Coordinates of C-alpha atoms in Angstrom, one line a residue:
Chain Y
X1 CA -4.0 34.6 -5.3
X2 CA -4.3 36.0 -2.0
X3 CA -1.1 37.4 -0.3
X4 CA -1.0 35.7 2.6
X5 CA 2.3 35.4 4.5
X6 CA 3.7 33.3 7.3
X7 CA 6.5 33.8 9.6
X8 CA 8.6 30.6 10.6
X9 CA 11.9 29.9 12.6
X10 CA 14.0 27.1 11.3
X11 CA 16.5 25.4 13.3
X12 CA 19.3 24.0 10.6
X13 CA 21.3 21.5 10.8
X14 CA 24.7 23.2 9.9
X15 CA 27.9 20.8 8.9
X16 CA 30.5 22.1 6.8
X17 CA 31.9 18.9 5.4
X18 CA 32.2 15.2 6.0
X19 CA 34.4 15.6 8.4
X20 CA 33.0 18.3 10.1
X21 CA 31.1 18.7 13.7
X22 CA 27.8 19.8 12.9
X23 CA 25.4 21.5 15.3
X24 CA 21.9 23.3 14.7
X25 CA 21.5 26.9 13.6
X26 CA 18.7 29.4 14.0
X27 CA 17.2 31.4 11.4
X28 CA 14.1 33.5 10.8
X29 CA 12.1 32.9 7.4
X30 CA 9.6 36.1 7.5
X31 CA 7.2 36.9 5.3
X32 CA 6.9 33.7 3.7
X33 CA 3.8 32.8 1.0
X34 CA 1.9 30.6 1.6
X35 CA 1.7 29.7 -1.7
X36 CA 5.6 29.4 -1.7
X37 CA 6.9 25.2 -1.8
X38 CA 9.2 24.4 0.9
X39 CA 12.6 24.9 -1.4
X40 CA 11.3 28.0 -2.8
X41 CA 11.1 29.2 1.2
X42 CA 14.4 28.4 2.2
X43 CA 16.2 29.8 -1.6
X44 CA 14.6 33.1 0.2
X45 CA 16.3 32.4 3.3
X46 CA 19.4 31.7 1.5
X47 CA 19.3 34.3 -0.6
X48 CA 18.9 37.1 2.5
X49 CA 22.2 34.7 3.9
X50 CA 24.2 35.9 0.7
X51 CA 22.9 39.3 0.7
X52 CA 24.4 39.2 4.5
X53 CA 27.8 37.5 3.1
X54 CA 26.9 34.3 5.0
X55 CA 27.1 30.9 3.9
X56 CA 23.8 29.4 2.5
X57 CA 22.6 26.5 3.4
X58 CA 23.0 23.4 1.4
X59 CA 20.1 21.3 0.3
X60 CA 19.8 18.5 -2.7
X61 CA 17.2 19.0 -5.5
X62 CA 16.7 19.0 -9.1
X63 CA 13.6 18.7 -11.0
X64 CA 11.0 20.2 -8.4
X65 CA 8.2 18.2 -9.4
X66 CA 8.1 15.4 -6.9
X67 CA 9.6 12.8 -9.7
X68 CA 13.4 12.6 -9.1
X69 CA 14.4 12.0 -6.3
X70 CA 16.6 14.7 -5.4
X71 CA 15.3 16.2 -2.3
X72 CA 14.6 15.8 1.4
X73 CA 15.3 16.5 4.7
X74 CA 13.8 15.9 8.1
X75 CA 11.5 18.3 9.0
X76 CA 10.5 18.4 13.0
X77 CA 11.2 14.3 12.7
X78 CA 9.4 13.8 9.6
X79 CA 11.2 12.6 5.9
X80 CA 9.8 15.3 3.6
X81 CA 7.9 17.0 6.3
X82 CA 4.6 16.4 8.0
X83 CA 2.4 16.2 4.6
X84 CA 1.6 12.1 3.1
X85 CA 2.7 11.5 -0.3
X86 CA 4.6 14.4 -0.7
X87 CA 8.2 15.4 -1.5
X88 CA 9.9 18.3 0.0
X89 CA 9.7 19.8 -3.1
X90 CA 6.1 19.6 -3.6
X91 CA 5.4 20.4 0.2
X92 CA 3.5 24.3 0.3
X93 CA 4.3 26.5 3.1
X94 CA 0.0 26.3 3.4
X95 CA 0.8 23.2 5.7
X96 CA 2.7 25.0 8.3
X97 CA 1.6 27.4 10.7
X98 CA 2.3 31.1 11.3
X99 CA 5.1 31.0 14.1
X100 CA 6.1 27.8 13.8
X101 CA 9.3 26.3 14.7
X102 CA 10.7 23.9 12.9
X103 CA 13.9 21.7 13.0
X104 CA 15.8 20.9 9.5
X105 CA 18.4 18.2 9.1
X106 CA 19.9 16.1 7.0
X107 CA 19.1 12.0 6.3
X108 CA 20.6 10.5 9.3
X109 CA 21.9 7.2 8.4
X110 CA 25.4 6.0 8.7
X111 CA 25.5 5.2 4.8
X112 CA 24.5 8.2 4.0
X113 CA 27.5 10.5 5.1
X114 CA 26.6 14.3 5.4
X115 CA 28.2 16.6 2.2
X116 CA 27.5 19.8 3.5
X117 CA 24.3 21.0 6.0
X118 CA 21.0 19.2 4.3
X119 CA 22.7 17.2 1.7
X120 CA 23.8 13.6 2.4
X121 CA 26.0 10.9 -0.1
X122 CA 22.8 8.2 -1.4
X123 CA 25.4 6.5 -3.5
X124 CA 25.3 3.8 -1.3
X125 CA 21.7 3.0 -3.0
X126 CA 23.2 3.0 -6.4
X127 CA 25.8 0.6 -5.4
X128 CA 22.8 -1.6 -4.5
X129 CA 21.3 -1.1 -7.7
X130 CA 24.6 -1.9 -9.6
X131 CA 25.1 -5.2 -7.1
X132 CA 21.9 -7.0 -9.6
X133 CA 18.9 -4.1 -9.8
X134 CA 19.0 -5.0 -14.0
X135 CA 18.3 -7.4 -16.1
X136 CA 21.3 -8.3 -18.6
X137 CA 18.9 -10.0 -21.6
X138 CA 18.9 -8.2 -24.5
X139 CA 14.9 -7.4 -24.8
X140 CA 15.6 -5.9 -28.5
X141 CA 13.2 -2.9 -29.9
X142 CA 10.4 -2.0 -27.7
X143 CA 8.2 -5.2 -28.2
X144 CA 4.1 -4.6 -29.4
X145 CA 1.6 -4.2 -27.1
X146 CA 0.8 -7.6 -25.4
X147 CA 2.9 -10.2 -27.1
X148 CA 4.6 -10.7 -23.9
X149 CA 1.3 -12.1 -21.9
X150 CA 1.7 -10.1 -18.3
X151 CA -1.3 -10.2 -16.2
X152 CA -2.7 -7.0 -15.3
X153 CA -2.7 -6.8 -11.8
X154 CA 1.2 -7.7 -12.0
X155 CA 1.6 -5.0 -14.4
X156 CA 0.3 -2.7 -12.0
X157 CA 2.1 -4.1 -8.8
X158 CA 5.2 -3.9 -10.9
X159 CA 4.6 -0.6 -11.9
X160 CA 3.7 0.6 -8.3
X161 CA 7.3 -1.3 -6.5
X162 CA 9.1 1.0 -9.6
X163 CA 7.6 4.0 -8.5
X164 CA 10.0 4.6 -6.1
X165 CA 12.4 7.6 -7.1
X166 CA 15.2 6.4 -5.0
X167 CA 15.0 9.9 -2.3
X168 CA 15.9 7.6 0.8
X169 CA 13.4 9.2 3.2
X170 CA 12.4 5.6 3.8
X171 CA 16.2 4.8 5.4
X172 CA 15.8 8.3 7.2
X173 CA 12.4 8.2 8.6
X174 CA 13.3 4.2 9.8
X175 CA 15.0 4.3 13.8
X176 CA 17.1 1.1 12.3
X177 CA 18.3 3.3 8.9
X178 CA 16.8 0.1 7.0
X179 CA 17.1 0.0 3.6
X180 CA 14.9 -2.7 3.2
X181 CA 11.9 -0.8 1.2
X182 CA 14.0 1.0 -1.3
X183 CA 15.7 -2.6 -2.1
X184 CA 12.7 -4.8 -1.6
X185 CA 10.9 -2.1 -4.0
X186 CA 13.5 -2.6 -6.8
X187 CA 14.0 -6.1 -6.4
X188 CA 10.0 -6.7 -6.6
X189 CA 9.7 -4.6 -9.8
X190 CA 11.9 -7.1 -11.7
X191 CA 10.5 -10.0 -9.9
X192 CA 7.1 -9.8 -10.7
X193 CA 7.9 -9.3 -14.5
X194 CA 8.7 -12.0 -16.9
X195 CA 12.0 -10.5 -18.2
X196 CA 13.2 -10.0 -14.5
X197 CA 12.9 -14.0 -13.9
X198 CA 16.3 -15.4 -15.2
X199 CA 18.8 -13.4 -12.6
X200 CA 16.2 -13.5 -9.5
X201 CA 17.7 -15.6 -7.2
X202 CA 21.4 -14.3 -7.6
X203 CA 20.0 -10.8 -8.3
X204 CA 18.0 -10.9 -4.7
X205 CA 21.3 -12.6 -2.8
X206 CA 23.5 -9.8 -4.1
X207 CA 21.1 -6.5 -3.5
X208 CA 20.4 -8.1 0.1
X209 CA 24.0 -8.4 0.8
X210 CA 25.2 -5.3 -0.8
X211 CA 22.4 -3.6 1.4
X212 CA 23.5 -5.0 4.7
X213 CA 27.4 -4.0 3.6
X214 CA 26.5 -0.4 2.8
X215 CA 25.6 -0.7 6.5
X216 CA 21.8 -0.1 6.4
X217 CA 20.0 -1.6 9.4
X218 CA 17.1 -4.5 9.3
X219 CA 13.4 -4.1 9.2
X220 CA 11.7 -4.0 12.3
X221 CA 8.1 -3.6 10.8
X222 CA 7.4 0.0 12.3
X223 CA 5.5 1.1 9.2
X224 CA 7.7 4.3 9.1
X225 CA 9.1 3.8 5.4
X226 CA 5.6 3.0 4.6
X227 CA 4.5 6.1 6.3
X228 CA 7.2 8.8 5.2
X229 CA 7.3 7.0 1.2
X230 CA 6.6 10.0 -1.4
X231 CA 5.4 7.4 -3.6
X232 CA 3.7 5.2 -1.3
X233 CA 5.5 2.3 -2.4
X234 CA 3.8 -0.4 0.0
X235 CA 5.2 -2.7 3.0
X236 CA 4.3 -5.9 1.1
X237 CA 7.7 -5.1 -1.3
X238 CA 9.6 -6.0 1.9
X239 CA 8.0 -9.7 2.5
X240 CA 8.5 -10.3 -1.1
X241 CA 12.0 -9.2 -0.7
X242 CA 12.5 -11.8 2.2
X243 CA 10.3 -14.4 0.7
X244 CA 12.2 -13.9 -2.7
X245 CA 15.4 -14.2 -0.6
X246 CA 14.5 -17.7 0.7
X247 CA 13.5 -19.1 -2.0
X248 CA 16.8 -17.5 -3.8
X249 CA 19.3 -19.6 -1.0
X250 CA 17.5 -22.3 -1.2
X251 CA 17.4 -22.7 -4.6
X252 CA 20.4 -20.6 -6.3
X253 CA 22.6 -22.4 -8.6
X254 CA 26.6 -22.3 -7.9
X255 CA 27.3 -19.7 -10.7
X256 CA 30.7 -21.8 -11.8
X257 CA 29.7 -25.4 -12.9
X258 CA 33.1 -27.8 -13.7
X259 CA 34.0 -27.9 -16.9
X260 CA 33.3 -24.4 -18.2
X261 CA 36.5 -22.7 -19.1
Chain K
X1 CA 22.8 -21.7 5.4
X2 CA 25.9 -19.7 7.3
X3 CA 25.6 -16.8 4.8
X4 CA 21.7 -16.7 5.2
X5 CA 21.6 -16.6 8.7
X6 CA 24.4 -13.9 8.4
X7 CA 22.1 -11.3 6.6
X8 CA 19.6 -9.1 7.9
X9 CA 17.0 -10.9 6.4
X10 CA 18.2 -14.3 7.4
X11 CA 18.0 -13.1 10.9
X12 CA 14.7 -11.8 10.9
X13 CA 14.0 -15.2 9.7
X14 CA 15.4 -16.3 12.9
X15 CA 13.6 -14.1 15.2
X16 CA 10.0 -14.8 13.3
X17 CA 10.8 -18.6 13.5
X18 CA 11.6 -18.6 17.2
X19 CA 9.2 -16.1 17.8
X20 CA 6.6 -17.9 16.3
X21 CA 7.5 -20.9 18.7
X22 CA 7.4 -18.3 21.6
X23 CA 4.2 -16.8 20.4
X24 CA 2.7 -20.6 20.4
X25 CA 4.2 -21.6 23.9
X26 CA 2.9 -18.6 25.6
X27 CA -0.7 -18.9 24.5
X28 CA -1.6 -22.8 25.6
X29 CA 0.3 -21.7 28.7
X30 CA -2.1 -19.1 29.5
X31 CA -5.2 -21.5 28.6
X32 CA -3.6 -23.9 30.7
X33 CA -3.4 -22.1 33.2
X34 CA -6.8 -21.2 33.2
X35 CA -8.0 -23.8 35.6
X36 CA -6.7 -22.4 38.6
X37 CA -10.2 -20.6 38.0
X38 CA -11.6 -24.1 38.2
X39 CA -9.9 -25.4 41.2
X40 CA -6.5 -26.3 42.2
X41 CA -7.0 -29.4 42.2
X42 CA -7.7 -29.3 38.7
X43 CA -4.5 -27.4 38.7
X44 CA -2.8 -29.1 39.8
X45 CA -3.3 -32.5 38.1
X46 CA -2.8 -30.4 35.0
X47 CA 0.5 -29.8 35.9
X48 CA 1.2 -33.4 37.1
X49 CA 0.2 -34.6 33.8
X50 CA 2.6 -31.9 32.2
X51 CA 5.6 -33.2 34.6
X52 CA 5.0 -37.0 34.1
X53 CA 5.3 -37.1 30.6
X54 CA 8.9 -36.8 30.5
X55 CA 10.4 -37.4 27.0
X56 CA 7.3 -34.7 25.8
X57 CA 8.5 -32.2 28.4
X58 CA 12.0 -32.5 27.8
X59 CA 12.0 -32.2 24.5
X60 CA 9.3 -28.8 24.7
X61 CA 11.9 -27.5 27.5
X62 CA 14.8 -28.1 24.9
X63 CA 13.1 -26.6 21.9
X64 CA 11.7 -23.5 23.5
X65 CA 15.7 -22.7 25.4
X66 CA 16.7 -23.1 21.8
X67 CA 14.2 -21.0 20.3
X68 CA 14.4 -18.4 23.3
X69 CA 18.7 -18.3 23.0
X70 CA 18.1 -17.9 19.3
X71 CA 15.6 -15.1 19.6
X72 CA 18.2 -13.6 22.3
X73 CA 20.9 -13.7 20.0
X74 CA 19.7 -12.9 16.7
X75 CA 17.7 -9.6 18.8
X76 CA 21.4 -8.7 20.0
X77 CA 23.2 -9.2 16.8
X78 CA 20.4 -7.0 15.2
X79 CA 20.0 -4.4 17.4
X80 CA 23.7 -3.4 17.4
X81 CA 23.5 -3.9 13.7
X82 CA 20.3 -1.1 13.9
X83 CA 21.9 1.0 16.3
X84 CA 25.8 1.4 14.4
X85 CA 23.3 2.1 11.1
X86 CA 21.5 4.7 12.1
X87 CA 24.0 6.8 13.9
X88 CA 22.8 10.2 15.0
X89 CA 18.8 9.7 15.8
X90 CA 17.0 12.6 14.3
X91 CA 15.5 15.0 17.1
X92 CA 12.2 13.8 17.1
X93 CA 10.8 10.5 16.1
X94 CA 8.5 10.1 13.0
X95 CA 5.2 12.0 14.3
X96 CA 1.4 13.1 13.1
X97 CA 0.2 11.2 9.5
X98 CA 3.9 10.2 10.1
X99 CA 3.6 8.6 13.2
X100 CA 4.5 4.8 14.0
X101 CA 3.5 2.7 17.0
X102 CA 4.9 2.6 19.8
X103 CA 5.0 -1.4 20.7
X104 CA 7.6 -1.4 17.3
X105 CA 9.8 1.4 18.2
X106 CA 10.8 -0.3 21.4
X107 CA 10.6 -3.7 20.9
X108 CA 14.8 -4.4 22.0
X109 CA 13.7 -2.9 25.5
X110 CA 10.8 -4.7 25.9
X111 CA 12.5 -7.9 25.1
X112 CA 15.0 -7.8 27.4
X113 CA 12.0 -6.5 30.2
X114 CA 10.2 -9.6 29.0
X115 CA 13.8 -11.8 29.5
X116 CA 14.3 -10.3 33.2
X117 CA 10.0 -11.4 33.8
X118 CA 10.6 -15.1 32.2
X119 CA 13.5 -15.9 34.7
X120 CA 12.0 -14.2 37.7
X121 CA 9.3 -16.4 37.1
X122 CA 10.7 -19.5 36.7
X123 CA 12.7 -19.0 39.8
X124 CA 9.2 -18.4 41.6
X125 CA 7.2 -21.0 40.2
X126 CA 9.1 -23.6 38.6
X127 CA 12.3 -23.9 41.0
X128 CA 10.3 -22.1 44.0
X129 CA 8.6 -23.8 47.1
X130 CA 7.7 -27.4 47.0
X131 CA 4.8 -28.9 48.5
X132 CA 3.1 -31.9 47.8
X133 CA -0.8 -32.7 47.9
X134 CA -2.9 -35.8 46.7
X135 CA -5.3 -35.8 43.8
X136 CA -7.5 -39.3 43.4
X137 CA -5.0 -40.6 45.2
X138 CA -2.1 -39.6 43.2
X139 CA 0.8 -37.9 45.1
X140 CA 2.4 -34.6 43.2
X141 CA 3.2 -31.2 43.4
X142 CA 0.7 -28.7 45.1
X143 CA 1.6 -25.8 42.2
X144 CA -1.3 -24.1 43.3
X145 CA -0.3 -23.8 46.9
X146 CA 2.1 -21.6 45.8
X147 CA 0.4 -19.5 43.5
X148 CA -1.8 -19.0 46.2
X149 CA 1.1 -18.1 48.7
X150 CA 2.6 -15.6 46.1
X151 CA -0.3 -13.8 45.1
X152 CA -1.3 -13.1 48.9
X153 CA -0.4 -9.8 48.7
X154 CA 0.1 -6.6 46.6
X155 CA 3.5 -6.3 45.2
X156 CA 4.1 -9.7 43.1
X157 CA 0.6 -8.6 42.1
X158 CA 1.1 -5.9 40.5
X159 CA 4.8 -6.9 39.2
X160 CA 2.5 -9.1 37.1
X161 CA 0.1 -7.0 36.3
X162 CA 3.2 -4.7 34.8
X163 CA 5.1 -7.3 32.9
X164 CA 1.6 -9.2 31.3
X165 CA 0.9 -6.1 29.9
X166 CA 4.0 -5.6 28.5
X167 CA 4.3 -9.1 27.3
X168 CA 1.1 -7.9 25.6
X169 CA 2.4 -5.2 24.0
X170 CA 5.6 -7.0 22.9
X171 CA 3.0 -9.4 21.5
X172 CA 0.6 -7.4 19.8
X173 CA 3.9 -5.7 17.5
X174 CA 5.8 -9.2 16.8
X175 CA 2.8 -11.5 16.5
X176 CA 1.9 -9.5 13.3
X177 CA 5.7 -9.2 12.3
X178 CA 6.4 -12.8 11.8
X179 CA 4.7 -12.7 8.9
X180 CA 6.3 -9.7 7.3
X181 CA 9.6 -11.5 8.3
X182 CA 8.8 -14.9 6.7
X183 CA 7.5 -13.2 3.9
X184 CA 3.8 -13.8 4.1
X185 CA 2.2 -10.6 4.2
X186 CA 0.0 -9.7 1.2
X187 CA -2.4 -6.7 0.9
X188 CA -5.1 -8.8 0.8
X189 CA -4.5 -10.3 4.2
X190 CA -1.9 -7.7 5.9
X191 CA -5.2 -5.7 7.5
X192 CA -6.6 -8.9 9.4
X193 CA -2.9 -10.1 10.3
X194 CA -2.9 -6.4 11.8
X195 CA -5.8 -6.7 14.0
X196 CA -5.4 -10.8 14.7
X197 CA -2.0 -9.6 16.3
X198 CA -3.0 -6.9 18.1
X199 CA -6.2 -9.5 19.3
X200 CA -3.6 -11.9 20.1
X201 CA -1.9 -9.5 22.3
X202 CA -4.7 -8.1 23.9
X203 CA -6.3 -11.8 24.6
X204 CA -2.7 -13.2 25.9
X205 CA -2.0 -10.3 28.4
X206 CA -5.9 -10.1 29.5
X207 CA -5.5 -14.1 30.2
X208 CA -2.8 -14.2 32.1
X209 CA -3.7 -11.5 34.2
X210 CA -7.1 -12.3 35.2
X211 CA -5.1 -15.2 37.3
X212 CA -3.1 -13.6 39.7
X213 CA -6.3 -11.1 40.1
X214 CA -8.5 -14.1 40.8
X215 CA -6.2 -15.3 43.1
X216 CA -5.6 -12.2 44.9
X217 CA -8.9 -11.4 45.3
X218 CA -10.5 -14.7 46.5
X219 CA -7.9 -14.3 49.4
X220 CA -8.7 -11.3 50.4

């Protein structure tokens, strides 16, 4: 490995709490691999901040592979940084240049309330998952291959709508803080599967709503979620979304008939 | 119905529907309107047959107000809706690999540009000068006298000019859209809906101006 090292300036987004003004900080990163990912270059800058006695700055991750979900920030406007397909986690300091400048802040979405510098409150997507994101059959002991008949290609589109990790760099990187590929993603996973058929329609009435009362804006078709998506979960999950959400209040059954006790 | 129209995703049904309606409107008017390169008498008799149909006009006016207030509407509800969600906008838009197009970032600004053009004109040209001229014998309105007297000179020109284009541009971004919104985008058709839009756009604004250019420059 060669030894080749970059120097950077970051401007951080610094915000002690919730409550809290926050305003943007600078801070040298010197002598930073190249090799280095973009977390492992700022625990360096943190851990010269504690050496110092200063407060490091806050940042979400977990498994530092890319599969869950954990990180990101914007970097210079970008969710995840300037690199496709990538988490922050999984982003090398090889992308950036020597003497760079670059601007770090947190999610900015009114749903997703600041914690502390880089970290932001996502819970709002889990209360759109717990709104009808599951399937309440009882689908018994892992079934053999093939006895339920799924055609291939919506086996794979399934599979590529449940890709997404939940990180919300599609709500950040949108100018509307849309929600709308993140719920269109998990709404088309069970949709295009036969065990996700029996709740669609109140399942796709209740994630929508939930979404819009978390706050999250609406679709305008810029392409950004698209664009900024660390699993490239596609556009196409948001027409089904709306197309499944016709059809849903159109069709959707009163959930109390008379007579049932 | 009250609850779907309510959502997000109700209303972008809303502004696809009356957008679509829009989108349909604007194109016959600009191959309409393509006979003032003809003659104006051709013009003209064109818009006499549009006039003297009354119950067809009337009812086209009333759906494309309707359609028009509901696009209005729905855009403000939306937009304030987009604008309270994302709070604090991040210091740079998305940008490189990143980067989205322009015509969708700023499509609220366009429309209300767009809104400000549609009643200017119709103060110009529909409720504007009336003269009357005779065609076969036929006694109407001599449209293209005033086309003619407004296009003399420079500035209405290029007021034109400026809002065709971005008519165009609003266009090229929503044409596409209204099939994301109604739900009818598909990977293997979302490519050639891309490109159809953006050659809708391009043909719309391109046809429209080439009028007030003719008619400017076979004055001058």
């Amino acid at each position: 490995m060669s030894a080749k090292t970059i120097d950077l300036t970051l401007k951080v987004w610094r915000q002690k709490g919730q409550n809290s003004e926050g305003s943007f900080k600078e801070y040298p990163a010197k002598g930073v691999s190249v090799h280095a990912s973009f977390l492992e270059m700022l625990d360096q800058v943190n851990e010269a901040l504690i050496s110092q006695g200063q407060d490091p700055i806050a940042f979400d991750h977990d498994c530092r592979e890319g599969i869950c979900g954990s990180c990101g920030f914007m970097i210079s406007g970008n969710a995840h940084g300037p690199i496709k397909s990538t988490t922050v986690c999984q982003l090398h300091m090889r992308n950036f240049e020597n003497g760079e400048v670059l601007t770090l802040e947190p999610w900015r979405a009114t749903a997703f309330p600041v914690i502390k510098d880089l970290m932001v409150d996502r819970s709002a997507f889990d209360r759109i998952i717990t709104a009808g994101g599951y399937i309440s059959v009882n689908t018994g002991n892992a079934p053999d291959g093939n006895c339920l008949p799924i055609p291939k290609p919506d086996a794979d589109e399934a599979f590529a709508s449940a890709a997404c990790i939940g990180c919300g760099a599609c709500v950040a990187s949108c100018k509307n803080a849309s929600a709308a590929l993140f719920t269109s993603a998990k709404i088309s996973h069970l949709a295009l599967l036969p065990q996700g058929q029996i709740e669609k329609e109140k399942r796709t009435i209740k994630m929508v709503e939930k979404m819009d009362s978390e706050g999250f804006g609406a679709c305008t078709s810029t392409g950004a979620c698209e664009a900024s998506c660390p699993k490239d979960i596609s556009l196409t999950n948001i027409a089904r979304m709306n197309r499944e959400f016709l059809k849903a209040a159109l069709c959707e059954k009163p959930e109390h008939h008379h007579g049932e006790g | 119905m009250v609850a779907f129209t309510g959502t997000t995703v109700g209303r972008k049904y809303l502004m696809g529907v009356s957008g679509l309606i829009w989108a349909g409107f604007v194109f016959v008017h600009m191959c309409g309107n393509m006979l003032i390169l003809i003659s104006p008498q051709a013009y003209n008799a064109y818009g006499h047959a549009i006039v003297s149909n009354k119950p067809l006009l009337i009812a086209s006016e009333l759906i494309l107000i309707f359609a028009l207030a509901t696009h209005i509407v729905s855009a403000i509800a939306l937009t304030r809706q987009n604008r309270s969600a994302k709070g604090i906008a991040p210091v740079r838009a998305p940008n490189g690999a990143k980067s989205t197009g322009l015509a969708s970032r700023t499509m609220a600004a366009q429309g209300a540009l767009v809104l400000v053009f549609i009643i200017s004109h119709l103060v110009v040209f529909k409720f504007g000068n009336y003269y009357e001229t005779t065609v076969d014998g036929v006694v109407m309105r001599d449209l293209s006298k005033v086309i003619f007297e407004v296009f003399q000179s420079c500035q209405p020109v290029a007021w034109y000019a400026f809002c065709l284009v971005l008519l165009g541009f609003h266009l090229s971004h929503g044409f596409g859209s209204i099939f994301q919104s109604l739900g009818m985008l598909h990977p293997a058709y979302q490519p050639k809906i891309r490109i159809a839009s953006l050659v809708y756009g391009f043909v719309v604004s391109v046809g429209f101006l080439s009028q007030p250019i003719y008619v400017f420059l076979s004055q001058s």
